[in-house]
Coordinates of C-alpha atoms in Angstrom, one line a residue:
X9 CA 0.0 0.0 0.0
X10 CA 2.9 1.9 1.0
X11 CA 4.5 1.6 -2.3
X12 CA 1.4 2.2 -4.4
X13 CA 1.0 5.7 -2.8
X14 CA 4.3 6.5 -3.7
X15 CA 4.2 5.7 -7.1
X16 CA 0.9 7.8 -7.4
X17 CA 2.6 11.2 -6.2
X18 CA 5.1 10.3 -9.0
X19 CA 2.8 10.3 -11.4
X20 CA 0.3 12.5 -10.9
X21 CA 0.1 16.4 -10.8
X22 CA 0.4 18.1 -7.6
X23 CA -3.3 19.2 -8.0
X24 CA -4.4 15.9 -8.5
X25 CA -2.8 14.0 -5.5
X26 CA -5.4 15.1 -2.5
X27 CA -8.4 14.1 -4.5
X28 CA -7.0 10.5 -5.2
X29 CA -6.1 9.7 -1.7
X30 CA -9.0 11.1 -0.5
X31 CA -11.2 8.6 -2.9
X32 CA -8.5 5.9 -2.0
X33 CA -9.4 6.5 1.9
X34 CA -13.2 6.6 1.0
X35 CA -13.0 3.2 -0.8
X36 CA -11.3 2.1 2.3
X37 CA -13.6 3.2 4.7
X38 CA -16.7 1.3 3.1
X39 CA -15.0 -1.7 2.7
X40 CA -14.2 -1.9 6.6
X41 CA -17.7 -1.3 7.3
X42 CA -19.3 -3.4 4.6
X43 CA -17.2 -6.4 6.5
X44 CA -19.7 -7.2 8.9
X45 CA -19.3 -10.1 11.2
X46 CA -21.5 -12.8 11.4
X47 CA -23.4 -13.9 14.6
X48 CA -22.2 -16.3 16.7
X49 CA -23.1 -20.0 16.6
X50 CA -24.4 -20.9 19.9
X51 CA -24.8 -24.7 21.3
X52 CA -28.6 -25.5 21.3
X53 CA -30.3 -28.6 21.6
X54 CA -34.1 -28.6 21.5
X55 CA -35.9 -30.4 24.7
X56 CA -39.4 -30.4 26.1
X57 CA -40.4 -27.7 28.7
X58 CA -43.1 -28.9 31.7
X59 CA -44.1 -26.2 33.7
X60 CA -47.2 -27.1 36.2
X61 CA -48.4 -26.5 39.5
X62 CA -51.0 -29.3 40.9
X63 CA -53.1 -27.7 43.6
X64 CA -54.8 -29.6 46.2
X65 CA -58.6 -30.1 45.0
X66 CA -58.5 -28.0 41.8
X67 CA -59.2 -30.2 38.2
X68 CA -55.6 -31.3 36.9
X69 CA -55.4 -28.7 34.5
X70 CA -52.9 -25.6 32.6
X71 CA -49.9 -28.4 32.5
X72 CA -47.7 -26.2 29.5
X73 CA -46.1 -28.2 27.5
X74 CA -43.4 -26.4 25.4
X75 CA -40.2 -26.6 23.7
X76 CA -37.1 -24.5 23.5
X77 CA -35.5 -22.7 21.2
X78 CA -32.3 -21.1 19.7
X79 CA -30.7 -19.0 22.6
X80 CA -30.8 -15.6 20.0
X81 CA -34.1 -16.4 19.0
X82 CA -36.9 -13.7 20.0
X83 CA -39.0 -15.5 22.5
X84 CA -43.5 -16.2 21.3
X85 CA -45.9 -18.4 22.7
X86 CA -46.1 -19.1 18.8
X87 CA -42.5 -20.2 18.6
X88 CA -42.6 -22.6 22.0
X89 CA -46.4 -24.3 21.1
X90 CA -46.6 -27.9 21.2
X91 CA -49.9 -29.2 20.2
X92 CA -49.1 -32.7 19.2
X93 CA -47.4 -33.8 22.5
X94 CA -48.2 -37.5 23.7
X95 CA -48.7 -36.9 27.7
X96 CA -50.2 -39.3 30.6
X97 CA -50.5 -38.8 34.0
X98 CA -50.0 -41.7 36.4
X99 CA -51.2 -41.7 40.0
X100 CA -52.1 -44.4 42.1
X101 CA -51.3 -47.1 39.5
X102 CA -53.8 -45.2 37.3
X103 CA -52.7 -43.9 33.8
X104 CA -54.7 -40.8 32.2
X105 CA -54.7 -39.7 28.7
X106 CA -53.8 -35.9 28.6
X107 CA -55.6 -33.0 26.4
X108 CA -54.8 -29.8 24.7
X109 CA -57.0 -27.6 26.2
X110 CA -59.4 -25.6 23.3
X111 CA -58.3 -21.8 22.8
X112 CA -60.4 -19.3 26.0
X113 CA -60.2 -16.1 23.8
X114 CA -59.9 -15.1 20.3
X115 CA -57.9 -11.6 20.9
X116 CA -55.1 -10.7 19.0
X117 CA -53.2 -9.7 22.7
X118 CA -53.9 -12.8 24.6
X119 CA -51.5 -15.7 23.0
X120 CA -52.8 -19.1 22.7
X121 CA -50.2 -21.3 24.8
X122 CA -49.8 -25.1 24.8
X123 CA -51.6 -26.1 27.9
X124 CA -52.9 -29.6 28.6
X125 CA -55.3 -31.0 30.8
X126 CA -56.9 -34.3 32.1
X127 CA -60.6 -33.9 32.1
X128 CA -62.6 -33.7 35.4
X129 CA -59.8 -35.3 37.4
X130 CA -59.2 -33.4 41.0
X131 CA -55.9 -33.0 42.2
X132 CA -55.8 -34.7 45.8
X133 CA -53.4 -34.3 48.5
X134 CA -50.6 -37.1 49.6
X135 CA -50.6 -37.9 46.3
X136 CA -48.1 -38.2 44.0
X137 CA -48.4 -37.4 40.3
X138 CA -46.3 -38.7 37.4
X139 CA -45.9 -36.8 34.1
X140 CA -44.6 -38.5 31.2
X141 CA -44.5 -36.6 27.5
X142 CA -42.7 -38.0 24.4
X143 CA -42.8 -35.2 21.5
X144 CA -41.1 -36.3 18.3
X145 CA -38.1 -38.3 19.5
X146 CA -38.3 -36.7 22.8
X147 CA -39.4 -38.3 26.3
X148 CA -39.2 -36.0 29.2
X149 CA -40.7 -37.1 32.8
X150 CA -41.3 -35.5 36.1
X151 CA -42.9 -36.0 39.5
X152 CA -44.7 -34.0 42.1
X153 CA -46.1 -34.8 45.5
X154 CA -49.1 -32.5 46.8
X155 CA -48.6 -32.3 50.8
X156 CA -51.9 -32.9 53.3
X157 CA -53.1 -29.9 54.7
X158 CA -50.9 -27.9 56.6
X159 CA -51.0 -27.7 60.8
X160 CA -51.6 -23.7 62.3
X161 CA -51.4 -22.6 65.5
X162 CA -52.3 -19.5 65.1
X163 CA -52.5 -16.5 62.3
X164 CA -52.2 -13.3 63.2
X165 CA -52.3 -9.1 61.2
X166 CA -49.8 -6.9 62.7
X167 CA -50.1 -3.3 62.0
X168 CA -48.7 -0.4 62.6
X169 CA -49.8 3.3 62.3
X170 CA -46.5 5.6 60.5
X171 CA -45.7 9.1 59.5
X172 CA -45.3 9.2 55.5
X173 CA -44.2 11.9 53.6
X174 CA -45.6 12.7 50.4
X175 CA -44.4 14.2 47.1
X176 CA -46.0 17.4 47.9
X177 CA -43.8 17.6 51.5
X178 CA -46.7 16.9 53.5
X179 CA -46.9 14.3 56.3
X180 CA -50.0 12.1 56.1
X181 CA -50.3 8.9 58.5
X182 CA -50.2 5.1 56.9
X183 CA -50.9 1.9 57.9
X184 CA -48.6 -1.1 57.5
X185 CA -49.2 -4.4 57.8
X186 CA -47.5 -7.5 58.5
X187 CA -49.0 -11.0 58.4
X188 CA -47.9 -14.1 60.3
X189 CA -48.8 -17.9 61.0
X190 CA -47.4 -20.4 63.7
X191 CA -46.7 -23.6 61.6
X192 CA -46.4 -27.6 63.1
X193 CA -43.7 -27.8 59.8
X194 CA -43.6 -31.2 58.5
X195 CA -39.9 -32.4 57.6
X196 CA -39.3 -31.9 54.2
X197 CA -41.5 -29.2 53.5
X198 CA -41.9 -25.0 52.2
X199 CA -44.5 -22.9 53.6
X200 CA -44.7 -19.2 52.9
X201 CA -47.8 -17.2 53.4
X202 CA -49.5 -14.3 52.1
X203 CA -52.8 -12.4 52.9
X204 CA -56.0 -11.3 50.6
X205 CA -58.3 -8.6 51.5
X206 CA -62.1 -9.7 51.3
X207 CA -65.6 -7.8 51.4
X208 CA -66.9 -8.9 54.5
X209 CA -70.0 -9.3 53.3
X210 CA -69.7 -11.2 50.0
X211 CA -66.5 -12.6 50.4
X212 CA -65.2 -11.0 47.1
X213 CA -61.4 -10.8 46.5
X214 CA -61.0 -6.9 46.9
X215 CA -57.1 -6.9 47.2
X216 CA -54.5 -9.5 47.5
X217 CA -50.9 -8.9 48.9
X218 CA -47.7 -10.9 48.0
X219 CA -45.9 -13.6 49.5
X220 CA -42.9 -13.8 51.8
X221 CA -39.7 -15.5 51.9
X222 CA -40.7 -19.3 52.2
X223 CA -39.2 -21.2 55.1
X224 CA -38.2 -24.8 54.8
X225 CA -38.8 -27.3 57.4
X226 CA -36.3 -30.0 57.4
X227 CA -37.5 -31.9 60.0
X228 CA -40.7 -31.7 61.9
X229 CA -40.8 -28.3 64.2
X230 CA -42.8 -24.8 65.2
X231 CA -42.1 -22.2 63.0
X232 CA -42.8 -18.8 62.6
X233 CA -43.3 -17.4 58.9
X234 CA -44.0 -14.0 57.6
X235 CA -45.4 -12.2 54.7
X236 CA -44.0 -9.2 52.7
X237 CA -44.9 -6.1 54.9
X238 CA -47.3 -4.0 52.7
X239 CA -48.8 -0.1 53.4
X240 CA -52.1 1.0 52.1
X241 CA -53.7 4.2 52.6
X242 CA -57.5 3.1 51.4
X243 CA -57.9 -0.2 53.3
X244 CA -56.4 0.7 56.2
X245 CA -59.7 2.6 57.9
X246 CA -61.6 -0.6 56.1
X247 CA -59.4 -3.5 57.5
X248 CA -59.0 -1.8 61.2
X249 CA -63.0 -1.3 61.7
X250 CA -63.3 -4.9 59.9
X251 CA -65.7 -3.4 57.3
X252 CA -63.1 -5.6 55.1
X253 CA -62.0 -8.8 56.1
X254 CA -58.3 -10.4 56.1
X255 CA -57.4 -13.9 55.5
X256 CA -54.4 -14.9 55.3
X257 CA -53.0 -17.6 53.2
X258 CA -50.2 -20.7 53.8
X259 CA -49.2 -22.8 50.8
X260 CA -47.1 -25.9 51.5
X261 CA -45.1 -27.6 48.7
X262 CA -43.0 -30.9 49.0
X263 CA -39.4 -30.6 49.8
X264 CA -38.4 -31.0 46.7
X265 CA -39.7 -28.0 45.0
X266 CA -37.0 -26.3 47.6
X267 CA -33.8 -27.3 45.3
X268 CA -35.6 -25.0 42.6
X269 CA -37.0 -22.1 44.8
X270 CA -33.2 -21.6 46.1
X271 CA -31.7 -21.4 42.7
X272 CA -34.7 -19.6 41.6
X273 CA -33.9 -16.6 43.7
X274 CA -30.2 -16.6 43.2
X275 CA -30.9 -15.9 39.6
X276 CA -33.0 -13.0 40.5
X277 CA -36.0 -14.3 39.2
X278 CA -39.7 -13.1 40.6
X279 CA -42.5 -15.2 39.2
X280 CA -43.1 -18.6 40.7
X281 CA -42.4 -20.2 36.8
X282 CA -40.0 -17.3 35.8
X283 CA -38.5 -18.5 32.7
X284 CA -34.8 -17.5 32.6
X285 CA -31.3 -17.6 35.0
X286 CA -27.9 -19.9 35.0
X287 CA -28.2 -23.5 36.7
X288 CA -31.6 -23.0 37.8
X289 CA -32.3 -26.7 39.4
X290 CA -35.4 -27.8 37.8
X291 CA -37.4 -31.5 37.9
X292 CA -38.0 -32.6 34.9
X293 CA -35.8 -35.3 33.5
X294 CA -34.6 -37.1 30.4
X295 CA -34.9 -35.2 27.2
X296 CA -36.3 -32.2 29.1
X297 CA -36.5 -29.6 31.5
X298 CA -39.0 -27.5 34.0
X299 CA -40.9 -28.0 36.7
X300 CA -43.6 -29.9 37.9
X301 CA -45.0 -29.4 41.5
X302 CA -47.6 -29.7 43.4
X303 CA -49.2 -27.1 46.4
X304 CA -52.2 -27.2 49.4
X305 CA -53.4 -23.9 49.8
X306 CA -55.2 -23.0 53.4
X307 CA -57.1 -19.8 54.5
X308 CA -57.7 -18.7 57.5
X309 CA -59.4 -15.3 58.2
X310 CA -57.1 -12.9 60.7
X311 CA -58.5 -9.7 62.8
X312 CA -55.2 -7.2 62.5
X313 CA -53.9 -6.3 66.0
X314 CA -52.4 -2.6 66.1
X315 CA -49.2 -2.7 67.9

């Protein structure tokens, strides 16, 4: 390159020598930029995705049945849909056929996602469930146990009445609330609790407020678990002169549900099924991956104490 340019300024006019190396440097320029690189090959191998929840007394339903796909690939419930999957569930001996379930709504916003079902058969607790789904070449498995009924103590609604300072600089008072329920644990369980807001009269959900850090029992003891605290200026009158009524509510899963609720949260993930983060510990086996569990859910209605 060196050499060309030299030979160039011998044989061109003065005049003429700016414009050719500035075209020369142009021609450069676009070549370096047209040179795009192409994107990386990542390992991917597709497998079947189970996510399900079995809850104690509810119809065995909204089992998604899935598949991955490319790591750069723009995630759609489109992309992911398996509608041809060949699934049983097995319990007590007892084999069962499952179903895709028929599309609920017809609108462009709400997707239409691979779930399956067993018709009219009721999840019960102590049992344990087996999933097995073959899909193309693919055979994933998984098992869940639903836990009995967990044992209270007691429940109780702490609240609290605080100063709170508003955007506008003033100070208004709040009301913050804490729920909490004396467990009998049973070894090899998680509990964690959280609290809805009812009308007293009807019963109607009015408000419901999020779950806690779960606690794990490893072997069979009292413990004491929380909820997430939560403030709220427009129940607070409401709750405190019972007009609206509190329950609050324990779920129990089997032990083994623990292994992916730890590695869950180290990955930073929020949702009960969030989809992403490294080495999360999930379940399902063989040519898949996910999870399958199973819950019992318990209510029992609390009068908040004001401490």
């Amino acid at each position: 390159m060196f050499y060309m340019c030299k030979r160039l300024r011998t044989l061109l006019p003065d005049f003429v020598q700016p414009f050719v190396f500035l075209g020369v440097l142009i021609c450069l320029v676009f070549t370096a930029i047209s040179c795009t690189t192409a994107p990386p090959e990542l390992p991917y191998e597709e497998k079947i995705v189970i996510r399900g929840l079995l809850e104690s007394g509810q119809l065995l339903s909204d089992i998604q049945i899935s598949k991955t796909i490319p790591p750069l690939d723009e995630f759609t419930y489109e992309k992911v849909f398996v509608g041809d999957a060949n699934a049983r569930i097995t319990v007590d001996g007892q084999s069962f056929v499952m179903e895709l379930q028929p599309r609920t709504s017809t609108a462009a916003t709400v997707p239409y996602r691979s779930l399956y079902r067993v018709p009219n058969l009721r999840v019960q607790q102590g049992k344990t469930y087996f999933i097995e789904v073959r899909w193309k070449n693919l055979i994933a498995k998984a098992e869940a146990r639903v836990p009995l009924t967990p044992n209270l103590d007691s429940v109780s609604i702490r609240t609290s009445i605080v100063p709170v300072r508003t955007t506008l600089g003033t100070v208004v008072m709040d009301t913050v609330f804490e729920s909490r329920a004396i467990i009998r644990a049973r070894a090899n369980e998680l509990y964690r609790i959280g609290t809805t807001l009812n009308d007293a009269a009807t019963g109607r959900v009015l408000s419901s407020r999020g779950f806690g850090e779960a606690a794990f029992a490893a072997s069979s003891e009292i413990i004491a678990v929380t909820s997430n605290t939560w403030r709220s200026n427009t129940f607070a009158l409401p709750v405190l002169s019972n007009r609206v009524q509190s329950r609050i509510i324990v779920e129990v899963y089997d032990g083994a549900f623990y292994r992916y609720y730890q590695t869950r949260a180290r990955s930073g993930q929020v949702g009960l099924f969030s989809p992403g983060g490294p080495n999360i510990e999930w379940n399902v086996t063989g040519d898949g991956l996910g999870e399958f569990a199973g819950v019992t859910t318990l209510q029992r209605a609390a009068v908040p104490q004001l401490r």
